[in-house]
mmCIF file of C-alpha atoms in Angstrom:
data_model
loop_
_atom_site.group_PDB
_atom_site.id
_atom_site.type_symbol
_atom_site.label_atom_id
_atom_site.label_comp_id
_atom_site.label_asym_id
_atom_site.label_seq_id
_atom_site.Cartn_x
_atom_site.Cartn_y
_atom_site.Cartn_z
ATOM 1 C CA MET T 26 -0.084 -0.353 -0.053
ATOM 2 C CA PRO T 27 1.338 3.301 -0.656
ATOM 3 C CA LYS T 28 2.671 5.162 2.260
ATOM 4 C CA LYS T 29 0.152 8.563 0.898
ATOM 5 C CA ASP T 30 -2.696 6.150 1.181
ATOM 6 C CA ALA T 31 -1.529 4.395 4.909
ATOM 7 C CA ALA T 32 -0.992 8.412 6.284
ATOM 8 C CA ARG T 33 -5.019 8.762 5.259
ATOM 9 C CA THR T 34 -6.048 5.471 6.427
ATOM 10 C CA SER T 35 -3.737 6.045 10.026
ATOM 11 C CA VAL T 36 -6.355 9.030 11.144
ATOM 12 C CA LEU T 37 -9.219 6.045 11.551
ATOM 13 C CA SER T 38 -7.355 4.186 14.235
ATOM 14 C CA LYS T 39 -4.269 3.686 16.327
ATOM 15 C CA ASP T 40 -5.082 -0.095 15.374
ATOM 16 C CA TRP T 41 -4.050 1.141 12.146
ATOM 17 C CA ALA T 42 -0.727 1.645 12.684
ATOM 18 C CA ASP T 43 -0.225 -1.760 14.444
ATOM 19 C CA THR T 44 -1.345 -3.278 10.384
ATOM 20 C CA TRP T 45 0.893 -0.829 8.760
ATOM 21 C CA PHE T 46 4.301 -2.301 10.744
ATOM 22 C CA THR T 47 3.548 -5.435 10.230
ATOM 23 C CA PHE T 48 2.298 -4.951 6.584
ATOM 24 C CA PRO T 49 3.608 -8.235 4.467
ATOM 25 C CA ILE T 50 4.461 -6.298 1.203
ATOM 26 C CA LEU T 51 7.733 -4.076 1.652
ATOM 27 C CA TYR T 52 8.366 -1.474 -0.943
ATOM 28 C CA PHE T 53 11.980 0.457 -0.694
ATOM 29 C CA SER T 54 13.196 2.994 -2.934
ATOM 30 C CA ASP T 55 15.599 5.055 -2.877
ATOM 31 C CA ALA T 56 14.266 7.809 -4.819
ATOM 32 C CA ILE T 57 11.759 8.442 -1.965
ATOM 33 C CA PHE T 58 14.741 9.215 0.472
ATOM 34 C CA THR T 59 17.346 11.318 -1.894
ATOM 35 C CA GLY T 60 14.686 13.792 -3.371
ATOM 36 C CA THR T 61 16.096 16.213 -6.253
ATOM 37 C CA PHE T 62 19.336 16.719 -7.948
ATOM 38 C CA PRO T 63 21.721 18.515 -7.662
ATOM 39 C CA GLN T 64 22.117 18.618 -4.274
ATOM 40 C CA PRO T 65 25.403 18.860 -1.570
ATOM 41 C CA ARG T 66 27.091 16.097 -1.367
ATOM 42 C CA ALA T 67 26.634 16.111 2.077
ATOM 43 C CA ASP T 68 23.219 16.024 2.367
ATOM 44 C CA PHE T 69 23.285 13.215 -0.464
ATOM 45 C CA VAL T 70 25.511 11.136 1.779
ATOM 46 C CA ARG T 71 23.077 12.013 5.072
ATOM 47 C CA LYS T 72 20.363 10.861 2.400
ATOM 48 C CA THR T 73 22.000 7.798 1.659
ATOM 49 C CA LYS T 74 22.777 6.409 5.316
ATOM 50 C CA ASN T 75 19.276 7.243 6.178
ATOM 51 C CA PHE T 76 18.327 4.732 3.885
ATOM 52 C CA ILE T 77 19.851 1.662 4.569
ATOM 53 C CA ASP T 78 19.060 2.627 8.174
ATOM 54 C CA HIS T 79 15.398 2.229 7.246
ATOM 55 C CA VAL T 80 15.165 -0.781 5.133
ATOM 56 C CA LYS T 81 17.383 -2.492 7.724
ATOM 57 C CA ARG T 82 15.314 -1.485 10.608
ATOM 58 C CA THR T 83 12.476 -2.435 9.124
ATOM 59 C CA LEU T 84 13.733 -5.824 7.523
ATOM 60 C CA LEU T 85 14.865 -6.360 11.399
ATOM 61 C CA ARG T 86 12.045 -5.305 13.271
ATOM 62 C CA PHE T 87 10.142 -8.050 10.996
ATOM 63 C CA HIS T 88 12.971 -10.673 11.430
ATOM 64 C CA ASP T 89 13.094 -9.978 15.304
ATOM 65 C CA LYS T 90 9.146 -10.351 15.310
ATOM 66 C CA GLY T 91 8.881 -13.608 12.615
ATOM 67 C CA LEU T 92 7.145 -12.438 11.139
ATOM 68 C CA THR T 93 6.416 -13.283 7.541
ATOM 69 C CA ILE T 94 7.397 -10.641 4.418
ATOM 70 C CA LYS T 95 5.238 -11.551 1.455
ATOM 71 C CA GLU T 96 6.709 -9.501 -0.984
ATOM 72 C CA PHE T 97 9.884 -7.405 -1.478
ATOM 73 C CA ASP T 98 10.757 -4.621 -3.917
ATOM 74 C CA LEU T 99 13.953 -2.842 -3.639
ATOM 75 C CA ILE T 100 14.744 -0.226 -5.982
ATOM 76 C CA VAL T 101 18.182 1.601 -6.195
ATOM 77 C CA ASN T 102 18.943 4.058 -9.031
ATOM 78 C CA ASN T 103 20.407 6.836 -6.946
ATOM 79 C CA PHE T 104 23.279 5.298 -4.572
ATOM 80 C CA GLU T 105 26.783 3.382 -5.838
ATOM 81 C CA LEU T 106 25.963 -0.666 -5.359
ATOM 82 C CA HIS T 107 29.494 -1.210 -4.456
ATOM 83 C CA ARG T 108 29.480 1.650 -0.958
ATOM 84 C CA MET T 109 25.950 -1.069 -0.090
ATOM 85 C CA SER T 110 26.502 -4.505 -1.840
ATOM 86 C CA LYS T 111 26.670 -5.894 2.106
ATOM 87 C CA ASP T 112 24.017 -3.578 3.075
ATOM 88 C CA VAL T 113 21.913 -4.968 -0.314
ATOM 89 C CA ASP T 114 23.467 -9.031 1.010
ATOM 90 C CA LEU T 115 21.974 -8.757 4.779
ATOM 91 C CA TRP T 116 18.950 -7.399 3.273
ATOM 92 C CA LEU T 117 18.324 -9.941 1.048
ATOM 93 C CA LYS T 118 19.102 -12.518 3.626
ATOM 94 C CA LEU T 119 16.652 -11.360 5.989
ATOM 95 C CA VAL T 120 13.923 -11.415 3.336
ATOM 96 C CA SER T 121 14.505 -15.007 2.275
ATOM 97 C CA GLU T 122 14.806 -16.186 5.923
ATOM 98 C CA SER T 123 10.919 -14.597 5.880
ATOM 99 C CA GLY T 124 8.717 -16.798 3.706
ATOM 100 C CA LEU T 125 9.404 -14.408 0.776
ATOM 101 C CA GLU T 126 7.196 -15.580 -1.557
ATOM 102 C CA VAL T 127 7.914 -12.558 -4.627
ATOM 103 C CA LEU T 128 11.448 -10.497 -4.888
ATOM 104 C CA ASP T 129 11.589 -7.786 -7.402
ATOM 105 C CA LEU T 130 15.191 -6.223 -7.178
ATOM 106 C CA CYS T 131 16.224 -3.139 -9.364
ATOM 107 C CA LEU T 132 19.600 -2.290 -9.133
ATOM 108 C CA PRO T 133 21.794 0.041 -11.774
ATOM 109 C CA ASP T 134 24.367 -0.846 -14.117
ATOM 110 C CA GLY T 135 27.542 -0.974 -12.734
ATOM 111 C CA PRO T 136 29.879 2.318 -13.837
ATOM 112 C CA HIS T 137 32.217 0.401 -15.013
ATOM 113 C CA GLN T 138 30.398 -2.561 -16.915
ATOM 114 C CA ASP T 139 31.171 -3.154 -20.507
ATOM 115 C CA GLU T 140 28.882 -4.462 -23.256
ATOM 116 C CA GLU T 141 29.920 -8.273 -22.483
ATOM 117 C CA GLY T 142 28.797 -7.013 -18.911
ATOM 118 C CA LEU T 143 32.382 -7.567 -17.452
ATOM 119 C CA GLY T 144 32.903 -4.884 -14.467
ATOM 120 C CA GLU T 145 31.040 -3.657 -11.191
ATOM 121 C CA CYS T 146 27.660 -5.837 -10.532
ATOM 122 C CA TYR T 147 26.059 -7.578 -7.491
ATOM 123 C CA VAL T 148 26.287 -10.848 -7.120
ATOM 124 C CA LEU T 149 23.086 -12.331 -6.446
ATOM 125 C CA PRO T 150 23.721 -14.346 -2.673
ATOM 126 C CA LYS T 151 22.915 -18.183 -3.199
ATOM 127 C CA GLY T 152 20.640 -17.464 -0.223
ATOM 128 C CA VAL T 153 17.849 -16.080 -2.934
ATOM 129 C CA ILE T 154 17.661 -19.850 -4.672
ATOM 130 C CA GLU T 155 17.238 -21.251 -0.655
ATOM 131 C CA GLY T 156 13.813 -19.916 -0.179
ATOM 132 C CA LYS T 157 11.729 -22.577 -0.859
ATOM 133 C CA SER T 158 8.234 -20.259 -1.037
ATOM 134 C CA LEU T 159 9.725 -18.049 -3.989
ATOM 135 C CA THR T 160 7.190 -17.786 -6.525
ATOM 136 C CA LYS T 161 8.188 -14.863 -8.446
ATOM 137 C CA LEU T 162 11.798 -13.572 -9.015
ATOM 138 C CA VAL T 163 11.954 -9.835 -10.709
ATOM 139 C CA LEU T 164 15.731 -8.867 -10.964
ATOM 140 C CA MET T 165 16.841 -5.587 -13.124
ATOM 141 C CA GLY T 166 19.942 -4.196 -13.649
ATOM 142 C CA GLY T 167 23.604 -4.837 -12.453
ATOM 143 C CA ILE T 168 22.695 -8.161 -11.289
ATOM 144 C CA ARG T 169 24.972 -11.160 -11.546
ATOM 145 C CA ILE T 170 24.162 -14.958 -11.672
ATOM 146 C CA ASP T 171 27.149 -15.912 -10.477
ATOM 147 C CA PRO T 172 28.526 -19.685 -11.691
ATOM 148 C CA ALA T 173 27.785 -20.833 -8.130
ATOM 149 C CA PHE T 174 24.295 -21.430 -8.653
ATOM 150 C CA MET T 175 24.782 -24.442 -10.905
ATOM 151 C CA ASN T 176 26.681 -26.372 -8.496
ATOM 152 C CA HIS T 177 23.660 -25.789 -6.156
ATOM 153 C CA SER T 178 21.624 -28.222 -5.082
ATOM 154 C CA VAL T 179 18.935 -26.259 -4.039
ATOM 155 C CA LYS T 180 16.237 -25.130 -6.866
ATOM 156 C CA PHE T 181 13.149 -22.851 -6.630
ATOM 157 C CA PHE T 182 10.729 -25.542 -6.204
ATOM 158 C CA SER T 183 8.038 -22.552 -6.166
ATOM 159 C CA LEU T 184 8.915 -20.833 -8.970
ATOM 160 C CA ARG T 185 6.302 -19.339 -11.023
ATOM 161 C CA VAL T 186 7.507 -16.312 -12.956
ATOM 162 C CA LEU T 187 11.054 -15.581 -13.677
ATOM 163 C CA SER T 188 12.252 -11.811 -14.857
ATOM 164 C CA LEU T 189 15.394 -10.973 -15.673
ATOM 165 C CA TRP T 190 16.041 -7.226 -17.876
ATOM 166 C CA ALA T 191 20.177 -5.928 -18.285
ATOM 167 C CA VAL T 192 21.033 -9.560 -15.919
ATOM 168 C CA VAL T 193 24.868 -9.984 -16.333
ATOM 169 C CA SER T 194 25.523 -14.375 -16.363
ATOM 170 C CA GLY T 195 28.996 -15.645 -15.180
ATOM 171 C CA TYR T 196 28.689 -19.022 -16.937
ATOM 172 C CA GLU T 197 26.750 -19.599 -20.683
ATOM 173 C CA LYS T 198 24.526 -22.262 -19.153
ATOM 174 C CA ALA T 199 23.320 -20.566 -16.092
ATOM 175 C CA ILE T 200 20.333 -18.419 -17.315
ATOM 176 C CA GLU T 201 19.067 -21.767 -18.765
ATOM 177 C CA HIS T 202 19.616 -24.054 -15.238
ATOM 178 C CA LEU T 203 17.316 -21.070 -14.042
ATOM 179 C CA ILE T 204 14.840 -21.686 -16.538
ATOM 180 C CA SER T 205 14.842 -25.037 -15.588
ATOM 181 C CA CYS T 206 14.561 -24.967 -12.407
#
């Protein structure tokens, strides 16, 4: 539910706040935090930290309370991926352990990526494919499918929708393997 609608509805009751903070569909976009450009570097760095902290706090709250996360949408277009890859790793670990059904991950193309997709990319962690409840996986941008996926024994048993946009395969048969899962 969009935050604007939630804000309107939150006036109705205090109980709504509990519902809002435990709603199992999570959407995070760095554009909401960054605002418009150009802006002073210090402001941008502060907003980056605020975004990372907000996502982490939200996911830890769900994890600590044992709440299910049915859908996780993450859009990062304005931040430098290499500075937050460890954060994205943690976020994906937390959501993968929370009964995740839908993962929509949109990351920027790496600034040093060449035509073959070599260069800076986010390597999708193996934990994502270990999620037995994952039914839809959407990957966009500078994401690399690591060859280690080919040796991993766990497959996407529940996956029904796989969408790949500008994703880099580190192994010729990686996409075929993903499709066959």
